PDB file of C-alpha atoms in Angstrom:
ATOM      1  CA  UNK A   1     -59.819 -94.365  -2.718  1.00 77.00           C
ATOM      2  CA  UNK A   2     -61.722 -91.710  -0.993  1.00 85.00           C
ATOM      3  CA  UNK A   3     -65.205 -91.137  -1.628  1.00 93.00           C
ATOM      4  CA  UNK A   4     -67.231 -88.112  -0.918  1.00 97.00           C
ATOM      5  CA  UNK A   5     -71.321 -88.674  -0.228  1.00 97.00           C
ATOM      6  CA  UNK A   6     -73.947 -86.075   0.058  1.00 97.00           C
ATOM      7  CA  UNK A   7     -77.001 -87.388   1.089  1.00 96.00           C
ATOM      8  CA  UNK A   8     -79.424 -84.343   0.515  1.00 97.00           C
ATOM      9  CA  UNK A   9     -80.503 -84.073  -3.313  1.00 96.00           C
ATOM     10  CA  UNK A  10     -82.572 -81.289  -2.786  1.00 97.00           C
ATOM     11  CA  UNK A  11     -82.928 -78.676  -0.233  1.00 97.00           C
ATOM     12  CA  UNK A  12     -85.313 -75.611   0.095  1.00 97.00           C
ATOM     13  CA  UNK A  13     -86.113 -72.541   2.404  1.00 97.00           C
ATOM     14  CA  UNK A  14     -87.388 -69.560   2.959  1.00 98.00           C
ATOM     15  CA  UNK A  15     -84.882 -66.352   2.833  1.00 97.00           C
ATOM     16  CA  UNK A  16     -83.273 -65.311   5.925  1.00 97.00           C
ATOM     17  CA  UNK A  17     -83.637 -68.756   7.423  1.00 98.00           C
ATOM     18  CA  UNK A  18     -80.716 -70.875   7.793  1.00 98.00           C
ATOM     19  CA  UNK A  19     -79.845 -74.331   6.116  1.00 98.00           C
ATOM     20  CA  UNK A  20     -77.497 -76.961   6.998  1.00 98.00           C
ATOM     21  CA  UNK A  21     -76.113 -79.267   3.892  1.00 98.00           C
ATOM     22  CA  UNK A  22     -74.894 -82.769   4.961  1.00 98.00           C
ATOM     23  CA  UNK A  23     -71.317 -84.113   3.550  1.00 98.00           C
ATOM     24  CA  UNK A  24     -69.624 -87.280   4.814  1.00 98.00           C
ATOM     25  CA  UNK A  25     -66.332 -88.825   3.557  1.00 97.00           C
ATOM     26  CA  UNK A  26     -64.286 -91.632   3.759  1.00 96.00           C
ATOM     27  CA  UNK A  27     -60.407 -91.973   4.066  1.00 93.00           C
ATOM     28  CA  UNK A  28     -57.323 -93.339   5.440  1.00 91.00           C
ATOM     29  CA  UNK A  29     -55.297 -90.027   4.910  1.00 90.00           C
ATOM     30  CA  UNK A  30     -54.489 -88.048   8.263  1.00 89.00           C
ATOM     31  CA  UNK A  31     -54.196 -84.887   6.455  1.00 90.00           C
ATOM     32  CA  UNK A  32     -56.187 -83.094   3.486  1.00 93.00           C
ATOM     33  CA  UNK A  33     -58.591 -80.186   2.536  1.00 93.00           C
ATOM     34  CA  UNK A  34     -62.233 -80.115   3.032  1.00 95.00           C
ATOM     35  CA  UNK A  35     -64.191 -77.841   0.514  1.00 95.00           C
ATOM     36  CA  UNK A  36     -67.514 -76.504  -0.299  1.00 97.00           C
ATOM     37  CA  UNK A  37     -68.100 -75.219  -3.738  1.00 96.00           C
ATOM     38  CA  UNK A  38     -71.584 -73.637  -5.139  1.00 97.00           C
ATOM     39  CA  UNK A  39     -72.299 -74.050  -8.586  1.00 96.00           C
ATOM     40  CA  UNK A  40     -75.333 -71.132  -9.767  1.00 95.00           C
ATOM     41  CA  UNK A  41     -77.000 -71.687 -13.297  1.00 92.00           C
ATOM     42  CA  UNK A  42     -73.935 -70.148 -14.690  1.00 91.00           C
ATOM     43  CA  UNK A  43     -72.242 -73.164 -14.185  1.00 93.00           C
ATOM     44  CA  UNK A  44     -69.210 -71.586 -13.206  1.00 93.00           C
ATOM     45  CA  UNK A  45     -67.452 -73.152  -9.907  1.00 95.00           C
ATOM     46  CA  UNK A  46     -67.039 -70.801  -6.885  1.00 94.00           C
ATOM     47  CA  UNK A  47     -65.101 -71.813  -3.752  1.00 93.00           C
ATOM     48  CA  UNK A  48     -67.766 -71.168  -0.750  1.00 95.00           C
ATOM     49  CA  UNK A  49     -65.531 -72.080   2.027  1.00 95.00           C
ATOM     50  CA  UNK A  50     -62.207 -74.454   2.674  1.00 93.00           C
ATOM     51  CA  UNK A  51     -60.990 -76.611   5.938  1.00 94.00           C
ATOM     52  CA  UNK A  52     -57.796 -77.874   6.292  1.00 92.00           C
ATOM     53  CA  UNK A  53     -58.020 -81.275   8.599  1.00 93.00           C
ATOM     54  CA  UNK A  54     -55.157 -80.386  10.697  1.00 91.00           C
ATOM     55  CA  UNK A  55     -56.954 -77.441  11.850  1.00 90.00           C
ATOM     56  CA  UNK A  56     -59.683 -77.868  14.673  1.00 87.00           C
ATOM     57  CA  UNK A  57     -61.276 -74.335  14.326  1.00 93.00           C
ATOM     58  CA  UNK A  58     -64.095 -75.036  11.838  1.00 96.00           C
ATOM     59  CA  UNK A  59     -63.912 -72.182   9.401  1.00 94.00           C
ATOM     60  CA  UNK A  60     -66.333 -69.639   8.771  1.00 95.00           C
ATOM     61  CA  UNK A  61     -66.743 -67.466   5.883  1.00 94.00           C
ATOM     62  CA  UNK A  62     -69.099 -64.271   6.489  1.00 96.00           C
ATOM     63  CA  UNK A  63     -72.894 -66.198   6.261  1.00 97.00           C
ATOM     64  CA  UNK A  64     -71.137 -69.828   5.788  1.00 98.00           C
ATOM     65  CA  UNK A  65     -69.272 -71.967   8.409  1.00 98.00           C
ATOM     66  CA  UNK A  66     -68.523 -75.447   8.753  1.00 98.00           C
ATOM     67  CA  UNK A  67     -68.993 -77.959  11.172  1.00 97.00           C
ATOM     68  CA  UNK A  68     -66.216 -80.275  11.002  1.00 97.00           C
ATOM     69  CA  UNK A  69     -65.951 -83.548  12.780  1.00 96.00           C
ATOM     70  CA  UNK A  70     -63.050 -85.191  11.729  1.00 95.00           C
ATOM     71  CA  UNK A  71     -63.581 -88.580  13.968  1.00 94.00           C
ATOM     72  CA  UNK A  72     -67.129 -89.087  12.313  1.00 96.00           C
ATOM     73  CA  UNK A  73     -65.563 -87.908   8.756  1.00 96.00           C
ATOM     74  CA  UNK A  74     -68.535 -85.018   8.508  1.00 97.00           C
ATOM     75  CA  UNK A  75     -68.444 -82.206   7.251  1.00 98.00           C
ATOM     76  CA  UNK A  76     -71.828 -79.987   6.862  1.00 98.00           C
ATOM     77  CA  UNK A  77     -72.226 -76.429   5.724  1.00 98.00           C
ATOM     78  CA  UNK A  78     -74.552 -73.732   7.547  1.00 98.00           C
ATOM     79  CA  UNK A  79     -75.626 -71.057   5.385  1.00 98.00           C
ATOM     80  CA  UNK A  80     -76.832 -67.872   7.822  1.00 98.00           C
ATOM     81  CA  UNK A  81     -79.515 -65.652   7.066  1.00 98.00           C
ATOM     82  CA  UNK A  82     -80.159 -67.326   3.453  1.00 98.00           C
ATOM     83  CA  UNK A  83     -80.584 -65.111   0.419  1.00 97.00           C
ATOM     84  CA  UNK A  84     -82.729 -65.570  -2.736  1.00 97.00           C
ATOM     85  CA  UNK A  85     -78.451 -65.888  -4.435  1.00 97.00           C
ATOM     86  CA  UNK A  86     -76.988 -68.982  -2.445  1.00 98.00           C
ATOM     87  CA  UNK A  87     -79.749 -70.866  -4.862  1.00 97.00           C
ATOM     88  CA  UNK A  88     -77.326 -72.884  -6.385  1.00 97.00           C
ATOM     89  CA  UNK A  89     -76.035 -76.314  -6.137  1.00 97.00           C
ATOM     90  CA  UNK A  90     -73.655 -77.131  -3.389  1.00 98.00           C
ATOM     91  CA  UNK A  91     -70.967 -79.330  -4.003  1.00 98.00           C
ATOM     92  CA  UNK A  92     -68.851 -80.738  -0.949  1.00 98.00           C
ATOM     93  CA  UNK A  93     -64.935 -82.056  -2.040  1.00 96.00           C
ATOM     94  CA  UNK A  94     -62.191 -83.738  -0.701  1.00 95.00           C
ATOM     95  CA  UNK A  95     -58.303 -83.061  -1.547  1.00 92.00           C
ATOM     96  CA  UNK A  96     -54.862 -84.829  -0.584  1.00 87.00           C
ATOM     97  CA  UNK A  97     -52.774 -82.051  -0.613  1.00 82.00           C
ATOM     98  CA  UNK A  98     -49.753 -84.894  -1.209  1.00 79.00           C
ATOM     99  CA  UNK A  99     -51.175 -86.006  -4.474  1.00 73.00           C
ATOM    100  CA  UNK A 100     -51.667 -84.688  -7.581  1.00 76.00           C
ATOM    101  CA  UNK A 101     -54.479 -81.856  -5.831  1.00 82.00           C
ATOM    102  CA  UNK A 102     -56.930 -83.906  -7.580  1.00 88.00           C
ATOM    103  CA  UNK A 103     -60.877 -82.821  -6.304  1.00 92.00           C
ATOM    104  CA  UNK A 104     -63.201 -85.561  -5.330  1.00 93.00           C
ATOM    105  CA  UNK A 105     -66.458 -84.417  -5.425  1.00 96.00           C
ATOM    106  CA  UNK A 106     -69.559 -85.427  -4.026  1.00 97.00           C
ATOM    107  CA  UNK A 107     -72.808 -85.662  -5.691  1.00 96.00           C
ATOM    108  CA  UNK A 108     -74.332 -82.247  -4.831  1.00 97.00           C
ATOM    109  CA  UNK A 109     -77.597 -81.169  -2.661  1.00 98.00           C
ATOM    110  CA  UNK A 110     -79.466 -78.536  -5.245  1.00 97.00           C
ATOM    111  CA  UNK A 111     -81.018 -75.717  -2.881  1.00 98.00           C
ATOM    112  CA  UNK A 112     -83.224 -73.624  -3.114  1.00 98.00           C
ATOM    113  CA  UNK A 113     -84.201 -70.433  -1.587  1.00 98.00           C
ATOM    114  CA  UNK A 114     -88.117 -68.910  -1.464  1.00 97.00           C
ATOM    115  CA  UNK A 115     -88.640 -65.478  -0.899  1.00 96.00           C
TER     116      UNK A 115
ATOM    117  CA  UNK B   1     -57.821 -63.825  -7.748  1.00 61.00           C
ATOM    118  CA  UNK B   2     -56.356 -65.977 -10.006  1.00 64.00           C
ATOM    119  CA  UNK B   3     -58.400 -66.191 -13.572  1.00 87.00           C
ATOM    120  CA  UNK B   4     -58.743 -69.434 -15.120  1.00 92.00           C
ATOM    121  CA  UNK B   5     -60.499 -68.828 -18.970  1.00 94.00           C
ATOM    122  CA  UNK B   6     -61.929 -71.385 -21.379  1.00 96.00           C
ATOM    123  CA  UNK B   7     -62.656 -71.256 -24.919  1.00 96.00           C
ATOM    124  CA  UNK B   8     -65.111 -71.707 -26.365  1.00 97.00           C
ATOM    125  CA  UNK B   9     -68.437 -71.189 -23.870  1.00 96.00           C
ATOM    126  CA  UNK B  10     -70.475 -72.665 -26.275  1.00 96.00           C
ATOM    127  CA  UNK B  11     -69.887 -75.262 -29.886  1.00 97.00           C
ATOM    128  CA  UNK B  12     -71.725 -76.948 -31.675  1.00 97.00           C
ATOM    129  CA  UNK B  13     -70.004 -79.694 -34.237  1.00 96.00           C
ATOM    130  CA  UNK B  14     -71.389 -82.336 -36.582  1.00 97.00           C
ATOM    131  CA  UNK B  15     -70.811 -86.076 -35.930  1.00 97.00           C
ATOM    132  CA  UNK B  16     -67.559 -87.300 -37.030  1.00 97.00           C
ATOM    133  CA  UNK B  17     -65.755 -83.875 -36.869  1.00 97.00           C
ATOM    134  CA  UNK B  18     -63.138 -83.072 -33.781  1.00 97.00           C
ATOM    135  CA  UNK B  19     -63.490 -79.933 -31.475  1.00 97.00           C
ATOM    136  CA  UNK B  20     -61.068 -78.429 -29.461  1.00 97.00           C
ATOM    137  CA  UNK B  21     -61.409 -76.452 -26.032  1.00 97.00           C
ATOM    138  CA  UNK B  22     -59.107 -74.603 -24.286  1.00 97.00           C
ATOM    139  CA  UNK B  23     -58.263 -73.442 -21.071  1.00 96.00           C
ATOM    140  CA  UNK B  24     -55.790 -70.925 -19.763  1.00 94.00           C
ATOM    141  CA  UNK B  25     -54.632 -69.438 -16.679  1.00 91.00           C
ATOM    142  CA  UNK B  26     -54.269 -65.860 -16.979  1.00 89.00           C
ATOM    143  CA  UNK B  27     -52.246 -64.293 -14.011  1.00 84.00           C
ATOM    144  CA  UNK B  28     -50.307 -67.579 -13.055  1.00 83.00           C
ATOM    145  CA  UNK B  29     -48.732 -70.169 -13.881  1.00 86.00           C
ATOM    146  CA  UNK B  30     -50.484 -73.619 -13.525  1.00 86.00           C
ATOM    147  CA  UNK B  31     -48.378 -76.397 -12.746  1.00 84.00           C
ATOM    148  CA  UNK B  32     -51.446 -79.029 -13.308  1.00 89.00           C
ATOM    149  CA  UNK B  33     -54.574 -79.097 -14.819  1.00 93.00           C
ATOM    150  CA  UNK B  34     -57.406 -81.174 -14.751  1.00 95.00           C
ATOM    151  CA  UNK B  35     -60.448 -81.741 -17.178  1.00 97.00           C
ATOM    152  CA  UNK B  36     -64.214 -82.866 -16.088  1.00 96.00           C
ATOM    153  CA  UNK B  37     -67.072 -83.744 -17.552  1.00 97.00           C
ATOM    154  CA  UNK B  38     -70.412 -82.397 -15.932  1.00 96.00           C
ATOM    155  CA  UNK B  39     -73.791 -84.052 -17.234  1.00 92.00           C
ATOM    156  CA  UNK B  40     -77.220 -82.477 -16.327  1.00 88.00           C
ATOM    157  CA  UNK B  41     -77.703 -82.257 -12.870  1.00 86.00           C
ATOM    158  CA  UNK B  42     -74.820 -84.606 -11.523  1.00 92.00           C
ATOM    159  CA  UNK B  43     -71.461 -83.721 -10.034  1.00 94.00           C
ATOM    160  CA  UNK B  44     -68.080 -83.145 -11.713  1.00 95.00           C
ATOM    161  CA  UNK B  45     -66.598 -86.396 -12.980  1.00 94.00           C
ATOM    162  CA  UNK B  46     -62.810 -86.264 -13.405  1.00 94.00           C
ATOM    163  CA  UNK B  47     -61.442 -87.183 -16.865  1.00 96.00           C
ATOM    164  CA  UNK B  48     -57.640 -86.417 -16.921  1.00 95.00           C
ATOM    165  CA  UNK B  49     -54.987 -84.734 -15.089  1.00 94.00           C
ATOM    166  CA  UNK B  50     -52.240 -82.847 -16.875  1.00 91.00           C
ATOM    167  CA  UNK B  51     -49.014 -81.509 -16.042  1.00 87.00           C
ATOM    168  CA  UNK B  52     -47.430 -78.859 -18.179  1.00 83.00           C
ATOM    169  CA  UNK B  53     -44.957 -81.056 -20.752  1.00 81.00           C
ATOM    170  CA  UNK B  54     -45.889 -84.712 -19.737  1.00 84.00           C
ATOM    171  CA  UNK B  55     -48.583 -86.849 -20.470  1.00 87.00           C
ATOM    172  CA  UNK B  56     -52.105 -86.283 -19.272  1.00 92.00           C
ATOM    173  CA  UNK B  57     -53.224 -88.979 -16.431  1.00 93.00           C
ATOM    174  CA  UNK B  58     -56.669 -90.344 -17.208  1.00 95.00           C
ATOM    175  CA  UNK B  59     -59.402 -91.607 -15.200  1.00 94.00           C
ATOM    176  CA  UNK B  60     -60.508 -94.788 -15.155  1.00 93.00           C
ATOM    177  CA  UNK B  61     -63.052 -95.554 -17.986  1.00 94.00           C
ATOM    178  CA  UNK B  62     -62.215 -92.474 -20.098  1.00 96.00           C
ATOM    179  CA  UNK B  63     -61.067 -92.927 -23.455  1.00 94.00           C
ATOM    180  CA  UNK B  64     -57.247 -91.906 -24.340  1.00 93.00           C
ATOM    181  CA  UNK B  65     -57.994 -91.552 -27.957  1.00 95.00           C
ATOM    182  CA  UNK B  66     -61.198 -89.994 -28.005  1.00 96.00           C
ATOM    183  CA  UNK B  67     -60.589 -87.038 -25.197  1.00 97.00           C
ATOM    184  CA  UNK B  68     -57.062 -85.911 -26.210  1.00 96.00           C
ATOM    185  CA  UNK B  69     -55.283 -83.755 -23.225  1.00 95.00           C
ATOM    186  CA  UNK B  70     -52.393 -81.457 -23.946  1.00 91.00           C
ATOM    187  CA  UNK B  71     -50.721 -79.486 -21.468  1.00 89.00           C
ATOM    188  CA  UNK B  72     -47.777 -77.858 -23.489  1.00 83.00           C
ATOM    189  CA  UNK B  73     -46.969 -74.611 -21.570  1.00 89.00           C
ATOM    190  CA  UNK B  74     -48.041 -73.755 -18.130  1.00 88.00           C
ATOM    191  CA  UNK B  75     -50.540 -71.260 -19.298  1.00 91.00           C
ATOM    192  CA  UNK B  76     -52.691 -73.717 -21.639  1.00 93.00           C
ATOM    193  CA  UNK B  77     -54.070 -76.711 -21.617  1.00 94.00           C
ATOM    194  CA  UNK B  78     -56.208 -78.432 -24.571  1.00 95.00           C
ATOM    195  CA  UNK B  79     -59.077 -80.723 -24.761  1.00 97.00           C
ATOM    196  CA  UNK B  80     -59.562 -82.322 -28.455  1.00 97.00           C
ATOM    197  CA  UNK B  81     -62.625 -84.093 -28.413  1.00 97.00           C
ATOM    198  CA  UNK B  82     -61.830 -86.274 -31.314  1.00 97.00           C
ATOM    199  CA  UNK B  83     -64.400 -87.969 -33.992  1.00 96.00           C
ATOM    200  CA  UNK B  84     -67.140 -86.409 -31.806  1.00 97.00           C
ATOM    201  CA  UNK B  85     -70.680 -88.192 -31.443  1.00 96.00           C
ATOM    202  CA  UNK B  86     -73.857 -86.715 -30.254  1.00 96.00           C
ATOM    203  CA  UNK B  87     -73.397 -89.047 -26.712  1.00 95.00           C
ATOM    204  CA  UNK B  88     -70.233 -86.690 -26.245  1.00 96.00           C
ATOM    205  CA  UNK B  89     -72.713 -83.674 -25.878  1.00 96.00           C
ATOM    206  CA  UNK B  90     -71.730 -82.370 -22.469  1.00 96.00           C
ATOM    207  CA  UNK B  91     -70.794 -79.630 -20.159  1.00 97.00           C
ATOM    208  CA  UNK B  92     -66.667 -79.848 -19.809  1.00 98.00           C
ATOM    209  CA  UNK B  93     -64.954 -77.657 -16.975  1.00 97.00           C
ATOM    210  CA  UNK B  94     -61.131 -77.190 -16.401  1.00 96.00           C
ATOM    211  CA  UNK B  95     -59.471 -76.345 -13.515  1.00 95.00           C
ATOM    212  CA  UNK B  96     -55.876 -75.587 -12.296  1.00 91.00           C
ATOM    213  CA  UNK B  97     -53.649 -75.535  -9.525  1.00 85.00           C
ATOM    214  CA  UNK B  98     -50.156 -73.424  -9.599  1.00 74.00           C
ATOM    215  CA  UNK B  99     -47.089 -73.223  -7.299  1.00 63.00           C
ATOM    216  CA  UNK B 100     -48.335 -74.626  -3.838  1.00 55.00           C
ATOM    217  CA  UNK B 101     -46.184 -71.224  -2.395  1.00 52.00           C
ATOM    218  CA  UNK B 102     -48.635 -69.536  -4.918  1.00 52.00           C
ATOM    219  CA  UNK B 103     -52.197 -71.245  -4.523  1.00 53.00           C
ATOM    220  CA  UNK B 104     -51.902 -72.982  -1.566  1.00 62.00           C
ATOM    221  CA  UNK B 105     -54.046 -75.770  -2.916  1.00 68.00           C
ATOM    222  CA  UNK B 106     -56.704 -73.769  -4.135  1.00 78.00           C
ATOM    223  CA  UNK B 107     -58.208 -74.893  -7.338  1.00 87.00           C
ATOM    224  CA  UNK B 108     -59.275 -72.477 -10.020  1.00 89.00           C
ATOM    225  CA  UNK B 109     -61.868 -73.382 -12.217  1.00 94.00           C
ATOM    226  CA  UNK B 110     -62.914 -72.081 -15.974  1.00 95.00           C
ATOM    227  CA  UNK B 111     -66.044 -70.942 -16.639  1.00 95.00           C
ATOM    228  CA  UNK B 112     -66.764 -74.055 -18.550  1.00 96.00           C
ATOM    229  CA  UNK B 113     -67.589 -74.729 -22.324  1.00 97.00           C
ATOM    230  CA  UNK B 114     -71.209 -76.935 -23.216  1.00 97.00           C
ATOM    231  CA  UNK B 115     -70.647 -79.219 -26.051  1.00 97.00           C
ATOM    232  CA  UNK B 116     -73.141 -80.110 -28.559  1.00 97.00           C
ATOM    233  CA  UNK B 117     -72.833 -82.620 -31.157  1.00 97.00           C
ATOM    234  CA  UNK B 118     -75.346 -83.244 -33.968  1.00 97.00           C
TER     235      UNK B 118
END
């Protein structure tokens, strides 16, 4: 079974600095999906950013990119120039696209951002 | 983007009664769903998968009877919540998935619906 760890509970920083949040993973599959979601106080889910493991460009979305290193099963998230709304908690996931696209999610890192 | 909705955000029900929460994709059609359970300030645990006229799969520890899953179009699927005690309080979220052509293995989620029992 895979298994998704962040080891980061909490983060916080001031705005405009950058953050990195810490994922790591374990699993036998070759190929599946690598996400990042952030969850605000509204609860609701939204998709920060998305790797596919075949893919060795790590992906970059605007303020957010990825560094993804597939041999060491890590996967962090940089967040650029921080604003006061990326305070949220970050979830990191894992999918295998051959299954039933079931999410595996890791704990979360709740950050924080100071102005 | 694709719009996944639930229904209700918010209920409250008394002990003993059954409560039922809905979620539906609104611009496409979702081929599988799956239900979580989110307590306060932990991750999204996975309680069942569902796929539009079939059974729902459930996770490990989750009770068939109690949390029943139906998936009976590819627009909605249904979480009954059945003889509901106040330990089932909770914060539920759906998501969905459609045609891998379509979504490409994205996963939508609902906006979520908090549970209270009393």
């Amino acid at each position: 079974a895979q298994t998704v760890t962040q080891s980061q509970p909490e983060m916080s920083v001031q705005e405009a600095e950058t953050v990195t949040l810490s994922c790591t993973y374990d699993t036998s599959e070759s190929n599946y999906y690598l996400f990042w979601y952030k969850q605000p106080p509204s609860r609701q889910m939204i998709l920060v950013i998305r790797q596919e493991a075949y893919k060795q460009q790590n992906a970059t979305e605007n303020r957010f990119s990825v560094n993804f290193q597939k041999a060491a099963k890590s996967f962090s998230l940089k967040i650029s120039d921080s604003q006061l709304g990326d305070t949220a908690m970050y979830f990191c996931a894992f999918m295998n696209p051959q299954g039933a696209q079931k999410l595996v999610f890791g704990q979360g890192t709740r950050l924080t951002i100071n102005p | 983007g694709a719009v996944v909705s639930q229904h209700p955000s918010w209920v409250i029900c008394k002990s003993g009664t059954s409560v039922k929460i809905e979620c539906r994709s609104l611009d496409f059609q979702a081929t599988t769903m799956f239900w979580y359970r989110q307590f306060p300030k932990q991750s999204l645990m996975l309680m069942a998968t569902s796929n539009e006229g079939s059974k729902a799969t459930y996770e490990q520890g989750v009770e068939k009877d109690k949390f029943l899953i139906n998936h009976a179009s590819l627009t909605l699927s249904t979480l009954t919540v059945t003889s509901a005690h106040p330990e089932d309080s909770s914060f539920y979220i759906c998501s969905a998935s459609g045609d891998r052509a379509f979504s490409g293995n994205t996963i939508y989620f609902g906006e979520g619906s908090w549970l209270t029992v009393v």
